[in-house]
């Protein structure tokens, strides 16, 4: 389920983008939102919905015990290191850390999702495939309608909005750096599209084997690759892009003012406290 499934499976980490009581609300209702979003792609009967809901509830209990403490510890480490400007190695290290946590989260959620997928009829699989294809075509058409300049402007604006939410008002230099990052992402667009097609092809082949005992494991592996953008055919391109991004993020971190660092630390501290509450609920 290119784009949709990895996003759903990784939603357990989207709480890292939230703050305050919204974090607890989002996490405690995660099973509902996964089911709700899936309903936009495939029509499940009451029995299938019940099995999925029960499976998600159990998976999130496991995630609460196993993954949340690691996320809490990772944020704790990051808070300590952010007292000083981060090095390139530290930026890369935190990407590796949280990317690994994203893969772990997707592996936990893969079990109930695989259980649901393995029970789909041929008609439901056809519906799912059609809606995925339709959504991908919508995105493709939206992007084709934009000029290169418009794509850069739109992507830069998204990066600015996200960054401002974490550190506050941006300086001219910081905006320039984010535009540079947007440019890196646009340069990678052909590679990202090729990887997306590879995942789609792999997904379709895997769904033909959904009745086999190995389906859950294979689905989990594919899901983790999709979440972490892991693809052997394009790994050198991905690594080049990531290295450029790590270096840019290092430069961006070194431009933070004291006020911006305080806001970032405050948001991370709030997030860490919310995760602690979730762990102990």
mmCIF file of C-alpha atoms in Angstrom:
data_model
loop_
_atom_site.group_PDB
_atom_site.id
_atom_site.type_symbol
_atom_site.label_atom_id
_atom_site.label_comp_id
_atom_site.label_asym_id
_atom_site.label_seq_id
_atom_site.Cartn_x
_atom_site.Cartn_y
_atom_site.Cartn_z
ATOM 1 C CA UNK A 1 0.000 0.000 0.000
ATOM 2 C CA UNK A 2 2.484 2.499 -1.262
ATOM 3 C CA UNK A 3 2.511 5.716 0.785
ATOM 4 C CA UNK A 4 -0.657 4.922 2.743
ATOM 5 C CA UNK A 5 0.356 1.826 4.717
ATOM 6 C CA UNK A 6 3.818 3.012 5.793
ATOM 7 C CA UNK A 7 2.301 6.286 6.909
ATOM 8 C CA UNK A 8 -0.293 4.471 8.978
ATOM 9 C CA UNK A 9 2.221 2.054 10.437
ATOM 10 C CA UNK A 10 4.549 4.886 11.349
ATOM 11 C CA UNK A 11 1.803 6.959 12.940
ATOM 12 C CA UNK A 12 3.023 5.765 16.301
ATOM 13 C CA UNK A 13 5.958 8.102 15.755
ATOM 14 C CA UNK A 14 3.945 11.047 14.514
ATOM 15 C CA UNK A 15 3.405 11.917 18.142
ATOM 16 C CA UNK A 16 6.946 13.302 17.839
ATOM 17 C CA UNK A 17 5.407 16.070 15.739
ATOM 18 C CA UNK A 18 2.733 16.913 18.285
ATOM 19 C CA UNK A 19 2.781 18.602 21.644
ATOM 20 C CA UNK A 20 0.862 18.930 24.878
ATOM 21 C CA UNK A 21 -2.218 16.868 25.582
ATOM 22 C CA UNK A 22 -2.661 16.382 21.808
ATOM 23 C CA UNK A 23 0.125 13.803 22.001
ATOM 24 C CA UNK A 24 -1.739 11.617 24.471
ATOM 25 C CA UNK A 25 -5.038 12.088 22.649
ATOM 26 C CA UNK A 26 -3.512 11.121 19.300
ATOM 27 C CA UNK A 27 -1.693 8.094 20.666
ATOM 28 C CA UNK A 28 -4.601 6.761 22.717
ATOM 29 C CA UNK A 29 -6.852 6.947 19.653
ATOM 30 C CA UNK A 30 -4.287 5.664 17.175
ATOM 31 C CA UNK A 31 -6.115 2.376 16.565
ATOM 32 C CA UNK A 32 -9.267 4.309 15.645
ATOM 33 C CA UNK A 33 -7.460 6.598 13.222
ATOM 34 C CA UNK A 34 -5.682 3.724 11.486
ATOM 35 C CA UNK A 35 -8.996 1.930 10.987
ATOM 36 C CA UNK A 36 -10.672 5.162 9.910
ATOM 37 C CA UNK A 37 -8.030 5.908 7.284
ATOM 38 C CA UNK A 38 -8.059 2.347 6.004
ATOM 39 C CA UNK A 39 -11.802 2.644 5.422
ATOM 40 C CA UNK A 40 -11.007 5.200 2.716
ATOM 41 C CA UNK A 41 -9.194 2.493 0.763
ATOM 42 C CA UNK A 42 -11.045 -0.762 1.361
ATOM 43 C CA UNK A 43 -14.519 -1.739 2.586
ATOM 44 C CA UNK A 44 -14.242 -4.234 5.450
ATOM 45 C CA UNK A 45 -17.099 -6.294 6.823
ATOM 46 C CA UNK A 46 -17.914 -6.240 10.540
ATOM 47 C CA UNK A 47 -15.877 -9.379 11.263
ATOM 48 C CA UNK A 48 -12.809 -7.984 9.503
ATOM 49 C CA UNK A 49 -13.166 -4.672 11.308
ATOM 50 C CA UNK A 50 -13.411 -6.442 14.664
ATOM 51 C CA UNK A 51 -10.311 -8.529 14.001
ATOM 52 C CA UNK A 52 -8.372 -5.452 12.911
ATOM 53 C CA UNK A 53 -9.474 -3.395 15.915
ATOM 54 C CA UNK A 54 -8.546 -6.165 18.365
ATOM 55 C CA UNK A 55 -5.211 -6.691 16.641
ATOM 56 C CA UNK A 56 -4.376 -2.993 16.690
ATOM 57 C CA UNK A 57 -5.286 -2.734 20.363
ATOM 58 C CA UNK A 58 -2.890 -5.561 21.235
ATOM 59 C CA UNK A 59 -0.156 -4.150 18.988
ATOM 60 C CA UNK A 60 -0.387 -0.724 20.596
ATOM 61 C CA UNK A 61 -0.122 -2.282 24.049
ATOM 62 C CA UNK A 62 3.116 -3.903 22.913
ATOM 63 C CA UNK A 63 4.285 -0.633 21.382
ATOM 64 C CA UNK A 64 3.540 1.222 24.608
ATOM 65 C CA UNK A 65 5.700 -1.221 26.570
ATOM 66 C CA UNK A 66 8.534 -1.743 24.103
ATOM 67 C CA UNK A 67 8.870 1.290 21.831
ATOM 68 C CA UNK A 68 7.729 4.295 23.871
ATOM 69 C CA UNK A 69 10.480 3.931 26.515
ATOM 70 C CA UNK A 70 13.062 3.956 23.707
ATOM 71 C CA UNK A 71 11.503 7.064 22.176
ATOM 72 C CA UNK A 72 11.516 8.712 25.610
ATOM 73 C CA UNK A 73 15.188 7.857 26.063
ATOM 74 C CA UNK A 74 16.031 9.132 22.578
ATOM 75 C CA UNK A 75 14.398 12.494 23.268
ATOM 76 C CA UNK A 76 16.236 12.649 26.582
ATOM 77 C CA UNK A 77 19.544 12.176 24.782
ATOM 78 C CA UNK A 78 18.639 14.762 22.163
ATOM 79 C CA UNK A 79 17.722 17.335 24.794
ATOM 80 C CA UNK A 80 21.098 16.911 26.434
ATOM 81 C CA UNK A 81 22.999 17.220 23.157
ATOM 82 C CA UNK A 82 21.016 20.236 21.958
ATOM 83 C CA UNK A 83 22.573 22.364 24.679
ATOM 84 C CA UNK A 84 25.464 22.718 22.239
ATOM 85 C CA UNK A 85 25.393 22.913 18.414
ATOM 86 C CA UNK A 86 25.193 19.416 16.920
ATOM 87 C CA UNK A 87 27.982 17.879 14.890
ATOM 88 C CA UNK A 88 27.467 16.125 11.568
ATOM 89 C CA UNK A 89 27.927 12.791 13.329
ATOM 90 C CA UNK A 90 25.293 13.629 15.909
ATOM 91 C CA UNK A 91 22.759 14.683 13.245
ATOM 92 C CA UNK A 92 23.357 11.430 11.390
ATOM 93 C CA UNK A 93 23.228 9.475 14.631
ATOM 94 C CA UNK A 94 19.817 10.836 15.623
ATOM 95 C CA UNK A 95 18.468 10.119 12.157
ATOM 96 C CA UNK A 96 19.670 6.532 12.519
ATOM 97 C CA UNK A 97 18.183 6.290 16.011
ATOM 98 C CA UNK A 98 14.707 7.569 15.158
ATOM 99 C CA UNK A 99 14.662 5.819 11.799
ATOM 100 C CA UNK A 100 15.297 2.587 13.680
ATOM 101 C CA UNK A 101 12.464 3.372 16.080
ATOM 102 C CA UNK A 102 10.184 4.008 13.114
ATOM 103 C CA UNK A 103 11.046 0.599 11.695
ATOM 104 C CA UNK A 104 10.430 -1.022 15.072
ATOM 105 C CA UNK A 105 7.042 0.662 15.318
ATOM 106 C CA UNK A 106 6.068 -0.456 11.826
ATOM 107 C CA UNK A 107 7.142 -4.025 12.630
ATOM 108 C CA UNK A 108 4.866 -4.063 15.683
ATOM 109 C CA UNK A 109 1.910 -2.745 13.710
ATOM 110 C CA UNK A 110 2.621 -5.049 10.763
ATOM 111 C CA UNK A 111 1.041 -8.038 12.539
ATOM 112 C CA UNK A 112 -2.555 -6.747 12.755
ATOM 113 C CA UNK A 113 -2.303 -5.106 9.341
ATOM 114 C CA UNK A 114 -1.019 -8.321 7.768
ATOM 115 C CA UNK A 115 -3.818 -10.234 9.472
ATOM 116 C CA UNK A 116 -6.366 -7.900 7.945
ATOM 117 C CA UNK A 117 -4.783 -8.006 4.477
ATOM 118 C CA UNK A 118 -4.473 -11.788 4.426
ATOM 119 C CA UNK A 119 -8.240 -12.077 4.963
ATOM 120 C CA UNK A 120 -9.249 -9.819 2.083
ATOM 121 C CA UNK A 121 -11.229 -11.267 -0.789
ATOM 122 C CA UNK A 122 -10.091 -10.830 -4.391
ATOM 123 C CA UNK A 123 -12.741 -8.142 -4.815
ATOM 124 C CA UNK A 124 -11.461 -6.234 -1.784
ATOM 125 C CA UNK A 125 -7.869 -6.487 -3.022
ATOM 126 C CA UNK A 126 -8.999 -5.107 -6.391
ATOM 127 C CA UNK A 127 -10.794 -2.232 -4.625
ATOM 128 C CA UNK A 128 -7.722 -1.487 -2.526
ATOM 129 C CA UNK A 129 -5.401 -1.563 -5.519
ATOM 130 C CA UNK A 130 -7.706 0.673 -7.546
ATOM 131 C CA UNK A 131 -7.935 3.290 -4.821
ATOM 132 C CA UNK A 132 -4.188 3.275 -4.227
ATOM 133 C CA UNK A 133 -3.595 3.710 -7.946
ATOM 134 C CA UNK A 134 -6.193 6.474 -8.058
ATOM 135 C CA UNK A 135 -4.587 8.356 -5.184
ATOM 136 C CA UNK A 136 -1.127 8.062 -6.738
ATOM 137 C CA UNK A 137 -2.464 9.389 -10.039
ATOM 138 C CA UNK A 138 -4.054 12.340 -8.238
ATOM 139 C CA UNK A 139 -0.724 13.223 -6.644
ATOM 140 C CA UNK A 140 1.055 12.787 -9.977
ATOM 141 C CA UNK A 141 -1.378 15.076 -11.782
ATOM 142 C CA UNK A 142 -1.139 17.696 -9.048
ATOM 143 C CA UNK A 143 2.639 17.743 -9.347
ATOM 144 C CA UNK A 144 2.660 17.751 -13.138
ATOM 145 C CA UNK A 145 0.523 20.894 -13.077
ATOM 146 C CA UNK A 146 3.273 22.763 -11.196
ATOM 147 C CA UNK A 147 6.342 24.404 -12.698
ATOM 148 C CA UNK A 148 9.778 23.705 -11.208
ATOM 149 C CA UNK A 149 9.656 27.088 -9.502
ATOM 150 C CA UNK A 150 6.220 26.368 -8.029
ATOM 151 C CA UNK A 151 7.356 22.984 -6.748
ATOM 152 C CA UNK A 152 10.346 24.578 -5.051
ATOM 153 C CA UNK A 153 8.218 27.322 -3.516
ATOM 154 C CA UNK A 154 5.586 24.872 -2.241
ATOM 155 C CA UNK A 155 8.122 22.501 -0.738
ATOM 156 C CA UNK A 156 10.083 25.352 0.848
ATOM 157 C CA UNK A 157 6.907 26.726 2.398
ATOM 158 C CA UNK A 158 6.124 23.341 3.967
ATOM 159 C CA UNK A 159 9.632 23.092 5.412
ATOM 160 C CA UNK A 160 9.387 26.626 6.794
ATOM 161 C CA UNK A 161 6.000 25.979 8.415
ATOM 162 C CA UNK A 162 7.266 22.795 10.059
ATOM 163 C CA UNK A 163 10.507 24.397 11.283
ATOM 164 C CA UNK A 164 8.767 27.508 12.621
ATOM 165 C CA UNK A 165 6.485 25.332 14.691
ATOM 166 C CA UNK A 166 9.544 23.973 16.477
ATOM 167 C CA UNK A 167 11.859 26.979 16.795
ATOM 168 C CA UNK A 168 9.790 30.091 16.077
ATOM 169 C CA UNK A 169 10.397 32.919 13.626
ATOM 170 C CA UNK A 170 13.044 32.103 11.025
ATOM 171 C CA UNK A 171 15.934 34.308 9.979
ATOM 172 C CA UNK A 172 16.723 35.032 6.327
ATOM 173 C CA UNK A 173 19.683 32.664 6.500
ATOM 174 C CA UNK A 174 17.537 29.872 7.936
ATOM 175 C CA UNK A 175 14.952 30.328 5.183
ATOM 176 C CA UNK A 176 17.725 30.125 2.605
ATOM 177 C CA UNK A 177 18.934 26.860 4.095
ATOM 178 C CA UNK A 178 15.428 25.391 4.002
ATOM 179 C CA UNK A 179 15.095 26.409 0.354
ATOM 180 C CA UNK A 180 18.377 24.599 -0.290
ATOM 181 C CA UNK A 181 16.972 21.482 1.379
ATOM 182 C CA UNK A 182 13.822 21.766 -0.745
ATOM 183 C CA UNK A 183 16.083 21.865 -3.790
ATOM 184 C CA UNK A 184 17.801 18.655 -2.695
ATOM 185 C CA UNK A 185 14.421 16.972 -2.388
ATOM 186 C CA UNK A 186 13.335 18.113 -5.852
ATOM 187 C CA UNK A 187 16.576 16.808 -7.358
ATOM 188 C CA UNK A 188 15.726 13.436 -5.837
ATOM 189 C CA UNK A 189 12.186 13.400 -7.217
ATOM 190 C CA UNK A 190 12.935 10.980 -10.114
ATOM 191 C CA UNK A 191 14.591 8.586 -7.654
ATOM 192 C CA UNK A 192 11.733 8.850 -5.171
ATOM 193 C CA UNK A 193 9.222 8.128 -7.943
ATOM 194 C CA UNK A 194 11.207 5.113 -9.123
ATOM 195 C CA UNK A 195 11.398 3.789 -5.552
ATOM 196 C CA UNK A 196 7.671 4.330 -5.127
ATOM 197 C CA UNK A 197 6.983 2.299 -8.263
ATOM 198 C CA UNK A 198 9.284 -0.452 -7.001
ATOM 199 C CA UNK A 199 7.385 -0.592 -3.711
ATOM 200 C CA UNK A 200 4.069 -0.647 -5.571
ATOM 201 C CA UNK A 201 5.214 -3.552 -7.734
ATOM 202 C CA UNK A 202 6.526 -5.408 -4.674
ATOM 203 C CA UNK A 203 3.257 -4.760 -2.847
ATOM 204 C CA UNK A 204 1.188 -6.166 -5.694
ATOM 205 C CA UNK A 205 3.304 -9.301 -5.940
ATOM 206 C CA UNK A 206 3.141 -9.778 -2.191
ATOM 207 C CA UNK A 207 -0.656 -9.529 -2.151
ATOM 208 C CA UNK A 208 -0.802 -12.489 -4.518
ATOM 209 C CA UNK A 209 0.810 -14.506 -1.716
ATOM 210 C CA UNK A 210 -1.324 -13.235 1.151
ATOM 211 C CA UNK A 211 -2.582 -16.728 1.998
ATOM 212 C CA UNK A 212 0.931 -18.104 2.589
ATOM 213 C CA UNK A 213 2.337 -18.488 6.150
ATOM 214 C CA UNK A 214 5.286 -16.268 5.207
ATOM 215 C CA UNK A 215 3.048 -13.309 4.290
ATOM 216 C CA UNK A 216 3.228 -11.560 7.675
ATOM 217 C CA UNK A 217 7.032 -11.653 7.755
ATOM 218 C CA UNK A 218 7.367 -10.497 4.146
ATOM 219 C CA UNK A 219 4.836 -7.727 4.688
ATOM 220 C CA UNK A 220 6.696 -6.558 7.791
ATOM 221 C CA UNK A 221 9.964 -6.456 5.872
ATOM 222 C CA UNK A 222 8.419 -4.464 3.023
ATOM 223 C CA UNK A 223 6.747 -2.097 5.466
ATOM 224 C CA UNK A 224 10.025 -1.400 7.254
ATOM 225 C CA UNK A 225 11.772 -0.717 3.962
ATOM 226 C CA UNK A 226 9.026 1.696 2.937
ATOM 227 C CA UNK A 227 9.146 3.538 6.254
ATOM 228 C CA UNK A 228 12.943 3.929 6.146
ATOM 229 C CA UNK A 229 13.218 4.520 2.382
ATOM 230 C CA UNK A 230 15.397 1.452 2.019
ATOM 231 C CA UNK A 231 15.933 0.262 -1.546
ATOM 232 C CA UNK A 232 19.011 -1.639 -2.710
ATOM 233 C CA UNK A 233 18.701 -0.465 -6.322
ATOM 234 C CA UNK A 234 18.861 3.205 -5.344
ATOM 235 C CA UNK A 235 20.714 3.094 -2.033
ATOM 236 C CA UNK A 236 23.726 5.060 -3.285
ATOM 237 C CA UNK A 237 21.414 7.895 -4.401
ATOM 238 C CA UNK A 238 19.553 7.790 -1.101
ATOM 239 C CA UNK A 239 22.784 7.848 0.906
ATOM 240 C CA UNK A 240 24.069 10.824 -1.101
ATOM 241 C CA UNK A 241 20.832 12.713 -0.444
ATOM 242 C CA UNK A 242 20.878 11.851 3.260
ATOM 243 C CA UNK A 243 24.491 12.955 3.672
ATOM 244 C CA UNK A 244 23.679 16.302 2.069
ATOM 245 C CA UNK A 245 20.658 16.636 4.341
ATOM 246 C CA UNK A 246 22.668 15.792 7.462
ATOM 247 C CA UNK A 247 25.245 18.454 6.618
ATOM 248 C CA UNK A 248 22.551 21.047 5.948
ATOM 249 C CA UNK A 249 20.782 20.226 9.207
ATOM 250 C CA UNK A 250 24.103 20.655 11.001
ATOM 251 C CA UNK A 251 24.478 24.109 9.466
ATOM 252 C CA UNK A 252 20.879 24.963 10.333
ATOM 253 C CA UNK A 253 21.384 23.875 13.931
ATOM 254 C CA UNK A 254 24.400 26.162 14.206
ATOM 255 C CA UNK A 255 22.257 29.178 13.222
ATOM 256 C CA UNK A 256 19.803 28.774 16.111
ATOM 257 C CA UNK A 257 19.537 31.709 18.475
ATOM 258 C CA UNK A 258 19.284 31.237 22.217
ATOM 259 C CA UNK A 259 15.564 31.988 22.024
ATOM 260 C CA UNK A 260 15.072 29.379 19.315
ATOM 261 C CA UNK A 261 17.011 26.778 21.299
ATOM 262 C CA UNK A 262 14.866 27.477 24.339
ATOM 263 C CA UNK A 263 11.659 26.996 22.346
ATOM 264 C CA UNK A 264 12.926 23.753 20.815
ATOM 265 C CA UNK A 265 13.987 22.446 24.227
ATOM 266 C CA UNK A 266 10.610 23.424 25.720
ATOM 267 C CA UNK A 267 8.656 21.555 23.050
ATOM 268 C CA UNK A 268 10.841 18.469 23.372
ATOM 269 C CA UNK A 269 10.557 18.553 27.165
ATOM 270 C CA UNK A 270 6.758 18.696 26.942
ATOM 271 C CA UNK A 271 6.813 15.833 24.486
ATOM 272 C CA UNK A 272 9.054 13.761 26.747
ATOM 273 C CA UNK A 273 6.705 14.321 29.692
ATOM 274 C CA UNK A 274 3.672 13.278 27.628
ATOM 275 C CA UNK A 275 5.403 10.103 26.522
ATOM 276 C CA UNK A 276 6.218 9.327 30.155
ATOM 277 C CA UNK A 277 2.518 9.663 30.984
ATOM 278 C CA UNK A 278 1.622 7.336 28.100
ATOM 279 C CA UNK A 279 4.131 4.737 29.256
ATOM 280 C CA UNK A 280 2.629 4.685 32.730
ATOM 281 C CA UNK A 281 -1.053 4.733 31.753
#
